[in-house]
Structure formats: structure tokens, C-alpha cells
Short mmCIF file of C-alpha atoms in Angstrom, two decimals:
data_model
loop_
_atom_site.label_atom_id
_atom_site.label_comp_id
_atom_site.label_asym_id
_atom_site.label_seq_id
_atom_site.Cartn_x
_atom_site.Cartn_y
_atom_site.Cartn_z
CA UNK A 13 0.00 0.00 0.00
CA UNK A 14 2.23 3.21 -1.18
CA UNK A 15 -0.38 5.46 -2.50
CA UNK A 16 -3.23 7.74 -1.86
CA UNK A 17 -5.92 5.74 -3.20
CA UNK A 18 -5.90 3.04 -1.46
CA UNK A 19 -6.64 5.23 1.49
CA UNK A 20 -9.32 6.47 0.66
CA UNK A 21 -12.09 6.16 2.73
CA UNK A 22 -9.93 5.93 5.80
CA UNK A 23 -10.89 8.21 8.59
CA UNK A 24 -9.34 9.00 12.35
CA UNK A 25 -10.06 11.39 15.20
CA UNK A 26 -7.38 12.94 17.03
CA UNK A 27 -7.72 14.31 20.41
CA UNK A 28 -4.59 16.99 21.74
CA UNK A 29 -4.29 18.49 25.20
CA UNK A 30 -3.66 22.52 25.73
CA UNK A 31 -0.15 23.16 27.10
CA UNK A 32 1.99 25.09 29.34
CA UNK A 33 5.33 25.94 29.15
CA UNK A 34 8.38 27.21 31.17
CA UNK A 35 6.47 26.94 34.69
CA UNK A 36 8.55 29.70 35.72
CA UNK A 37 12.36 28.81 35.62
CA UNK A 38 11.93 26.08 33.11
CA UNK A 39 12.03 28.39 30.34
CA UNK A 40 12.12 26.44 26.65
CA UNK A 41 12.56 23.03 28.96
CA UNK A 42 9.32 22.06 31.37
CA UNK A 43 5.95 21.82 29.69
CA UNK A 44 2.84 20.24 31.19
CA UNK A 45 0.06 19.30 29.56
CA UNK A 46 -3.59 20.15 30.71
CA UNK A 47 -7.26 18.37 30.62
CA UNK A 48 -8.29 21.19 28.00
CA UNK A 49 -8.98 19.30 24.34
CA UNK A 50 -9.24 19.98 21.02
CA UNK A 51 -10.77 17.51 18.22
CA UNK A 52 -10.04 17.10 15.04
CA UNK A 53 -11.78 14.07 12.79
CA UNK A 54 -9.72 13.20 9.26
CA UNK A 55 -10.92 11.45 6.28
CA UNK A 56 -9.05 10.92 3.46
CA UNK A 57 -11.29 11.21 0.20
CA UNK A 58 -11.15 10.48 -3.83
CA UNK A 59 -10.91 13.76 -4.94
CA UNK A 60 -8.11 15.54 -4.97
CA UNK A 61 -7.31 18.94 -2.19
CA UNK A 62 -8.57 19.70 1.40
CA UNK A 63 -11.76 20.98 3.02
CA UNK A 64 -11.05 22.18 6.38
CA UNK A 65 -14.11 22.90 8.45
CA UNK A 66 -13.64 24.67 11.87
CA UNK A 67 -15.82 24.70 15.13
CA UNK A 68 -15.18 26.87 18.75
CA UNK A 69 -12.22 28.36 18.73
CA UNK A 70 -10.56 30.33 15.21
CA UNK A 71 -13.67 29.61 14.08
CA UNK A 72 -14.08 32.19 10.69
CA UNK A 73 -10.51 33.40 11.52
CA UNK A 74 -8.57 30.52 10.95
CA UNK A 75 -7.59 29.65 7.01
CA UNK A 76 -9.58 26.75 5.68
CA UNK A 77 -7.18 25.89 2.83
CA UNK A 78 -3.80 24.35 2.67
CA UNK A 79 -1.84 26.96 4.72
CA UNK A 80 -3.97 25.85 8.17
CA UNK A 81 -1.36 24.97 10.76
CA UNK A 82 -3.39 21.49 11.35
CA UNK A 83 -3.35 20.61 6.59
CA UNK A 84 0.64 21.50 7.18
CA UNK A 85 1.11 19.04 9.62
CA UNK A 86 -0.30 16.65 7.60
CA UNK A 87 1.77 17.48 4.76
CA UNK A 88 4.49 17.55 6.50
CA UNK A 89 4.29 14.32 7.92
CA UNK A 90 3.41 12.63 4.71
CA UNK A 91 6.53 13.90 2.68
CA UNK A 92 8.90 12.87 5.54
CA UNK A 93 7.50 9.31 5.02
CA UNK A 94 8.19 9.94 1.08
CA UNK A 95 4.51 9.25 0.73
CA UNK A 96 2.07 11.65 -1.12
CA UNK A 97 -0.95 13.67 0.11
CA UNK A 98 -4.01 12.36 -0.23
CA UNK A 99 -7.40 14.56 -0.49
CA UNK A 100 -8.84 15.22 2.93
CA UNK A 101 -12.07 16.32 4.57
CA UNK A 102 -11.00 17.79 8.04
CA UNK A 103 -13.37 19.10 10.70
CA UNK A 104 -11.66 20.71 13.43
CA UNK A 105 -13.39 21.39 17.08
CA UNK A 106 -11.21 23.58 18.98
CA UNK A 107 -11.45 24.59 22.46
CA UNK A 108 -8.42 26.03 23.45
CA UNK A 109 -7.81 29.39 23.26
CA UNK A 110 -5.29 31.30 20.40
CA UNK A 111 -2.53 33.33 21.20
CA UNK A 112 -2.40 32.95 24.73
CA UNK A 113 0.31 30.98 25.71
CA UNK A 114 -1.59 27.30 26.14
CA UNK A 115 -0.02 25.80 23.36
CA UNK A 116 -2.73 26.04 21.27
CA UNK A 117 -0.16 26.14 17.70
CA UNK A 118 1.57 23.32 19.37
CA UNK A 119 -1.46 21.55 19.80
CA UNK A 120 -2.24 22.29 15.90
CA UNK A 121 0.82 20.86 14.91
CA UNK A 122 0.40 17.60 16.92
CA UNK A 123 -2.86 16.90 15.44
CA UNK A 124 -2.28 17.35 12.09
CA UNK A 125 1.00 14.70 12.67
CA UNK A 126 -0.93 12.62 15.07
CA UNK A 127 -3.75 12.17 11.89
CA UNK A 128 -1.32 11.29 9.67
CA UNK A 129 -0.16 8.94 11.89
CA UNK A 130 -3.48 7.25 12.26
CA UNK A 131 -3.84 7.41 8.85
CA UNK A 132 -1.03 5.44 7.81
CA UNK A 133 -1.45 3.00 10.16
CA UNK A 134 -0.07 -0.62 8.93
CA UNK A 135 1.66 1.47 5.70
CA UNK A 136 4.25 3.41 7.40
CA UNK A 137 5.16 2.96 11.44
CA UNK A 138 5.46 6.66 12.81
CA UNK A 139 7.14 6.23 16.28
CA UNK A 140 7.36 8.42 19.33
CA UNK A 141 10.89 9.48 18.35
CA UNK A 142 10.02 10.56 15.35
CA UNK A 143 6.51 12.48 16.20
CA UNK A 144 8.79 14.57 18.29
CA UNK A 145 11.38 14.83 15.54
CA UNK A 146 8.41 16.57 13.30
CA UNK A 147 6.49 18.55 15.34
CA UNK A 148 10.11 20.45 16.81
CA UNK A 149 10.59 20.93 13.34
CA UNK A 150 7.00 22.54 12.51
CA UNK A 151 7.00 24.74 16.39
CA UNK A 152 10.66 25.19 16.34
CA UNK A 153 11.14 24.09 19.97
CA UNK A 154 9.86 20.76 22.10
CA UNK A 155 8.75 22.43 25.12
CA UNK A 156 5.05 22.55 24.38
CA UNK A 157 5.30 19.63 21.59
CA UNK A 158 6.30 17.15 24.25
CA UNK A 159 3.45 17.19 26.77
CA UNK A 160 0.63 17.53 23.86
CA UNK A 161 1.97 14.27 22.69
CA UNK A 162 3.11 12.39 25.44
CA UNK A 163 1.11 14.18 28.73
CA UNK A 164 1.85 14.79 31.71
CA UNK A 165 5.43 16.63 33.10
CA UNK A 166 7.68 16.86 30.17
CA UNK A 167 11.55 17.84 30.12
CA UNK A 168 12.46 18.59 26.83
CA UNK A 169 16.01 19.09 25.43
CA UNK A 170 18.21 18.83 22.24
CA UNK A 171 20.78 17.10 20.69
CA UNK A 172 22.52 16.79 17.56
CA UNK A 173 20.40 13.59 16.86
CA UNK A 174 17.45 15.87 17.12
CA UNK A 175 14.85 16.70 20.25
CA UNK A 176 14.24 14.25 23.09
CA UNK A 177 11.99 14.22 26.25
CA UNK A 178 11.33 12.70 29.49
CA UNK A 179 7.77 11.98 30.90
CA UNK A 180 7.70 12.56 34.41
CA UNK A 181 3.98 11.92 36.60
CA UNK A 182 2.91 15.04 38.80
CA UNK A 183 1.98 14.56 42.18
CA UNK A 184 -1.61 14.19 42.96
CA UNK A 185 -1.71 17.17 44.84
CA UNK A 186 -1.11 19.99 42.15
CA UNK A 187 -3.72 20.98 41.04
CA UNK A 188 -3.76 24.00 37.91
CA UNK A 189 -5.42 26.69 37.69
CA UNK A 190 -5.12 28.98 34.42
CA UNK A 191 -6.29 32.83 34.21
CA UNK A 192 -7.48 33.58 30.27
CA UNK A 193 -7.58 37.57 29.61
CA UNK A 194 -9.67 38.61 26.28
CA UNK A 195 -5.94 40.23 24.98
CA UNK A 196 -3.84 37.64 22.98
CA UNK A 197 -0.17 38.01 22.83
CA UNK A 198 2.22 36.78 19.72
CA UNK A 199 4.75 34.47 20.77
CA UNK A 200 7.06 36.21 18.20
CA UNK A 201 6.81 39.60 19.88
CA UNK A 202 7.54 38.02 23.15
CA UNK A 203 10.16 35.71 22.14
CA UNK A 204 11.84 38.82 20.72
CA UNK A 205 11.92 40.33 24.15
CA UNK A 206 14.12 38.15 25.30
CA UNK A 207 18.13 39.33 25.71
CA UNK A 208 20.52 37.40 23.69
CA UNK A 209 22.35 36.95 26.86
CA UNK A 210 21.79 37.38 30.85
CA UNK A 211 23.70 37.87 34.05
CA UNK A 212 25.98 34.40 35.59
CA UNK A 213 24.22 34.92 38.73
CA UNK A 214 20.78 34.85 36.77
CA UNK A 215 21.13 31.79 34.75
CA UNK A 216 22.66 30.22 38.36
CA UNK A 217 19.42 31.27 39.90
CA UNK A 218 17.37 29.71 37.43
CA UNK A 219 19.45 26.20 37.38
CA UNK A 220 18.63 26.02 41.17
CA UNK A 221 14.81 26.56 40.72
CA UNK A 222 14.48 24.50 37.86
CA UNK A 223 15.80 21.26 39.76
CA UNK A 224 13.99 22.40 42.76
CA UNK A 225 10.65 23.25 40.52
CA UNK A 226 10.94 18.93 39.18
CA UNK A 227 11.26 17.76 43.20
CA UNK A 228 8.18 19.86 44.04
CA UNK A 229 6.03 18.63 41.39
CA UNK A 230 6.27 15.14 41.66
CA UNK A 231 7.24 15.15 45.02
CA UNK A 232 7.02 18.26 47.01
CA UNK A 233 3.86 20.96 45.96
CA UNK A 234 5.06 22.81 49.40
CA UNK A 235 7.98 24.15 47.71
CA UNK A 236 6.19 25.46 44.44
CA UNK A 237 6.70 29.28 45.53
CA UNK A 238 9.56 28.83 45.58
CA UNK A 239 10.59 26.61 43.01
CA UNK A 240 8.66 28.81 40.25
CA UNK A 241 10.73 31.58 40.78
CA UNK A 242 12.75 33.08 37.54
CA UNK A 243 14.91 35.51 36.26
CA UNK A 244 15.35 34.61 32.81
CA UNK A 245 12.56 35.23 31.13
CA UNK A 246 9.27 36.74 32.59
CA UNK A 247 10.90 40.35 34.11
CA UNK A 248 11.90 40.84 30.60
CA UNK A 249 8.22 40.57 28.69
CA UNK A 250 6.47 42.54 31.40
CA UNK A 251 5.85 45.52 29.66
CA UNK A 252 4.18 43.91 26.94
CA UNK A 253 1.76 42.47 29.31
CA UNK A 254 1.04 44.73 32.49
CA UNK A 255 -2.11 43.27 33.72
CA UNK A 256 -0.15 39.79 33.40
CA UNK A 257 2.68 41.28 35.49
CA UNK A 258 0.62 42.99 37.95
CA UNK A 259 -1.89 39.58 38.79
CA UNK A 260 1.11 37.80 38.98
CA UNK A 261 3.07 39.52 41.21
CA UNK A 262 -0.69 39.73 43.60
CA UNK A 263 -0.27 36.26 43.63
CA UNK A 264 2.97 35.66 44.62
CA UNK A 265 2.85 37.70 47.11
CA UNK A 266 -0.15 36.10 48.45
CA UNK A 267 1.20 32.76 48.55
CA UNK A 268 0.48 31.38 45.24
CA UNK A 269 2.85 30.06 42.90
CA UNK A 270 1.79 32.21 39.71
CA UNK A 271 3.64 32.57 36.75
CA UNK A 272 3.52 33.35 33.09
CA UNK A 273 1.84 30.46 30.84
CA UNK A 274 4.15 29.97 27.69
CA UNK A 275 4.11 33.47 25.88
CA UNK A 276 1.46 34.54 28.16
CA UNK A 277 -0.82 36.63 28.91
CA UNK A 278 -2.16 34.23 30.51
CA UNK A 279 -1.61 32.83 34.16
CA UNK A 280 -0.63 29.85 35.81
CA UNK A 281 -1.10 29.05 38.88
CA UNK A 282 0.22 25.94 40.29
CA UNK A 283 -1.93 24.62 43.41
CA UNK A 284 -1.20 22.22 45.84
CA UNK A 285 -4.87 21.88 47.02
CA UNK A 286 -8.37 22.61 45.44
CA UNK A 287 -9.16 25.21 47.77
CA UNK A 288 -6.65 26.95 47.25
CA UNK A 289 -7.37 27.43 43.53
CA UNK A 290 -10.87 28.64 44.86
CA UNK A 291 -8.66 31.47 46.70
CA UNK A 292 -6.99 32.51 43.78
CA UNK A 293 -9.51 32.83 41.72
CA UNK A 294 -11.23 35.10 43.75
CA UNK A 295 -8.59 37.43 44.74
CA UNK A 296 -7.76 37.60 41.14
CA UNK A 297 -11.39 38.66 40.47
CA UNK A 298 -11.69 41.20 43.24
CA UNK A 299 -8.79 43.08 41.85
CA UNK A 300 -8.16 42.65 38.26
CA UNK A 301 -8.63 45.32 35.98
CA UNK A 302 -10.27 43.58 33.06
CA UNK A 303 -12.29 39.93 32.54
CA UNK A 304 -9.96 37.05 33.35
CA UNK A 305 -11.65 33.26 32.55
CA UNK A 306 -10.49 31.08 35.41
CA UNK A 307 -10.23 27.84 34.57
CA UNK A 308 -9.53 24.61 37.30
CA UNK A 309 -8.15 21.70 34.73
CA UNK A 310 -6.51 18.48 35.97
CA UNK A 311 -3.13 17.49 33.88
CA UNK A 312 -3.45 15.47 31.26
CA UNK A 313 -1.32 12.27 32.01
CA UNK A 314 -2.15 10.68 28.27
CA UNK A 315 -1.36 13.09 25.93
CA UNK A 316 -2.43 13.35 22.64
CA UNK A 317 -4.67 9.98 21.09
CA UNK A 318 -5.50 8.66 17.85
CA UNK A 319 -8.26 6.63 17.26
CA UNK A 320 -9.82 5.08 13.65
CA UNK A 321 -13.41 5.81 12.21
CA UNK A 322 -16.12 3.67 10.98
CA UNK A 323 -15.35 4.10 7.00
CA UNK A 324 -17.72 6.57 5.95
CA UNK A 325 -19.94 6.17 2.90
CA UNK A 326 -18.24 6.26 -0.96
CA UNK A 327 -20.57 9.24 -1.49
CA UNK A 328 -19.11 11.35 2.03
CA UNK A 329 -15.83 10.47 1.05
CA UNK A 330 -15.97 11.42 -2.35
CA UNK A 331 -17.15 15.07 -1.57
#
């Protein structure tokens, strides 16, 4: 079986968790990935192209041709294999939010590879290896790839063989809470924030946390405060996001261990009980400036899925 037509009628649904990265100190390293889902269902038909239909989220914003993040995956994925595209009919439902810093172009990515995956199942073996190996390419970096494949606690570093990760469980205690504002923020603009270099004594700082910041969440939420601390990264994109900066540093000093979600704007806050989160989330509304969406997920320990369809008619797939 090497080409497109003899998988036609083949159809798969995909399911991807939201993501956050850096957890503070763990900048470009720690991701975790969070109980927040979107679908996507995939079947390849006869004729030729790809019809993209999307639900929720990017809904009317999103492109619907062959330059969506989700169709560029695919393609992607298919000429690494040496394999070519077949047409698809894709309907995408997404859920979490754009341009906020929960992985949700991450999360794009991984589906798109994820259905070609399922698609090619019994024709070409895609492995875990080399999932990660294509989605770094497509996002550039494996902090927020890793967890919305594999779940859970992620360290993710690279090598001159390519990317590679470690899947770590989080203890039972932590419990997430994210903060949504209605603002977006581009990754590129905060990414180019960022010095090109920073102080011994900072990067020192950040070593120490980081290590500490793996013992308290698999083994020690007491010391999240303080193990989410960091200098590398967060002081710098501050101005680009002052509400961000000012809930953040509300929450810290009331205890919580708050810190910028990937890119940001938006908030973590890493829990150690339930009521707690109930605490935050109500000093955070008492004194923010504009409408934050507080949301209480679990962490995804599975990561992303792929599952096959009932065939669908010769008439649905022929659209």
C-alpha cells in the first residue's frame, strides 16, 4: 500500500491536550500538559485537495485551505515518510484558546501529525521518536510539543540527533489553575523580548529553581513558591503584558505560585490543594482590571490519542 488511493475512505479522530510551558524557571525546557482538548476528525477522500471545516475556537478566523497549521502538519508528515498527500475532509473542534500561551499552535501541529499517523497506520510505522522529531521541526522548539503528545510533566532538550523528552507523573496534589484575559499576545513579539544573553548569577538562579521546581512537582507541591521563581525570562516581557505582570506579582505575594503560561498573557497558577485554587480565583477577580476566565483543569497524564473511524460512505468520502 504506497499510494493515496488506497486510502481512501480511511478516517481517524485525534484528540490533543492545551499546554503550558516554562512553569517559571523552566524556560524552553518544562511543559505540562492540561485536561483542555481539542478535536479534530480526518478522512481521506477520492478527490483531490482539502476541506477544512472549523468549530469553537478560530472559528471564521482561521484559514480553511492548505496553509492551516493542522493541513501543514499533515503534509508535513506525509513527505517525511516519502509518501504523497491524499485529499482530505477535516473538521476541526477547537477549544483552546489562540494566542495565549496554552499551546494552542503546538497543539495544531500535533494533530495534524498525530492524523497522519493514524492514517497510515499498517503502511508506514510513525514512532514516538520521530513524532517529536516533526512537530520540533513545525513549532521550532519541544517544550510545548512534548506534553501535547506524550502528557503529563515533560523535560524537553536537544541534541545533535534531534529533540528528546522525558515523561515525568505530577503529584496528585497539584492541582492548575489557568487565568485567560480577552488580549492575545504573539509568541514572536515576546520571544523577541528576550536578551541574547543574561547575568551568571541569573542563569545560576534559574538552574537552582528548575531542579527544585521537578522535586516539588512530583514530590514536594510545598515548595512550588519557591521553586517557580525566575529571572530569565518573565521580568523581561512585562511591559508587553502589564495586567499579566501585575496579577502575577498579587499572587505571589499572596502565597500562590503564579507565573507566566508559555508566551502569556495568561496565568498559571500551580496549586497544591483545590481550595486553594478557589482562593486565587477570587482574589484575582476582586482586583483585576479587566475579565480574566479562570479555569480549574486536571493534567493530562495521556497526551495526545489517535483513534480510527467507521469508513464513511463512498458518497461522504468522495465530496
Amino acid at each position: 500500500m504506497t499510494n493515496s488511493v488506497s486510502l481512501i475512505g480511511r478516517a481517524v479522530s485525534v484528540q490533543v491536550p492545551a499546554t503550558t510551558a516554562n512553569l517559571g524557571p523552566g524556560f524552553d525546557t518544562l511543559g505540562l500538559a492540561l485536561a483542555k482538548y481539542d478535536q479534530l476528525e480526518v478522512t481521506v477522500r477520492s478527490a483531490p485537495g482539502v476541506f477544512v471545516e472549523v468549530h469553537g475556537v478560530g472559528a471564521g478566523l482561521v484559514p480553511t485551505d492548505e496553509s492551516n497549521l493542522v493541513v501543514r502538519a499533515i503534509i508535513h508528515t506525509f513527505e517525511a515518510v516519502g509518501l504523497p498527500m491524499p485529499g482530505l475532509n477535516i473538521v476541526a473542534h477547537n477549544v483552546i484558546p489562540h494566542g495565549r500561551g496554552l499551546g494552542s499552535s503546538g497543539a495544531a501541529i500535533v494533530s495534524g501529525i498525530m492524523a497522519a499517523k493514524g492514517l497510515l497506520e499498517g503502511v508506514v510505522e510513525i514512532d514516538a521518536e520521530m513524532l517529536l522529531v516533526l512537530a520540533t521541526e513545525m513549532e521550532g522548539h519541544p517544550d510545548n510539543v512534548a506534553p501535547a503528545l506524550f502528557g503529563g510533566l515533560t523535560i524537553a532538550w536537544t541534541t545533535p540527533e534531534g529533540p528528546r523528552h522525558k515523561k515525568l507523573m505530577v503529584h496528585r496534589g497539584v492541582k492548575p489553575l489557568v487565568f485567560v484575559p480577552e488580549q492575545e499576545m504573539s509568541t514572536a513579539l515576546a520571544r523577541s523580548l528576550q536578551p541574547t544573553s543574561v547575568p551568571h548569577e541569573d542563569a545560576v538562579f534559574n538552574v537552582s529553581r528548575s531542579a527544585l521546581l521537578i522535586a516539588a512537582l512530583i514530590q514536594s507541591p510545598e515548595l512550588l513558591l519557591a521553586a517557580t521563581e525566575d529571572k530569565l525570562h518573565q521580568s523581561y516581557r512585562a511591559a508587553a503584558m502589564p495586567e499579566t505582570n501585575k496579577l502575577i506579582t498579587l499572587l505571589r505575594a499572596a502565597g500562590f505560585a503564579a507565573v507566566v503560561s508559555g508566551a502569556g498573557p495568561s496565568i498559571l497558577v500551580l496549586a497544591s490543594d483545590p481550595g486553594q485554587r478557589l482562593v486565587a480565583a477570587e482574589l484575582v477577580a476582586s482586583q483585576s482590571d479587566t475579565p480574566w476566565r479562570a479555569l480549574m483543569l486536571a493534567v493530562d497524564m495521556q497526551g495526545a490519542t489517535v483513534h480510527p473511524l467507521t469508513a464513511h460512505s463512498t458518497a461522504e468520502t468522495a465530496a
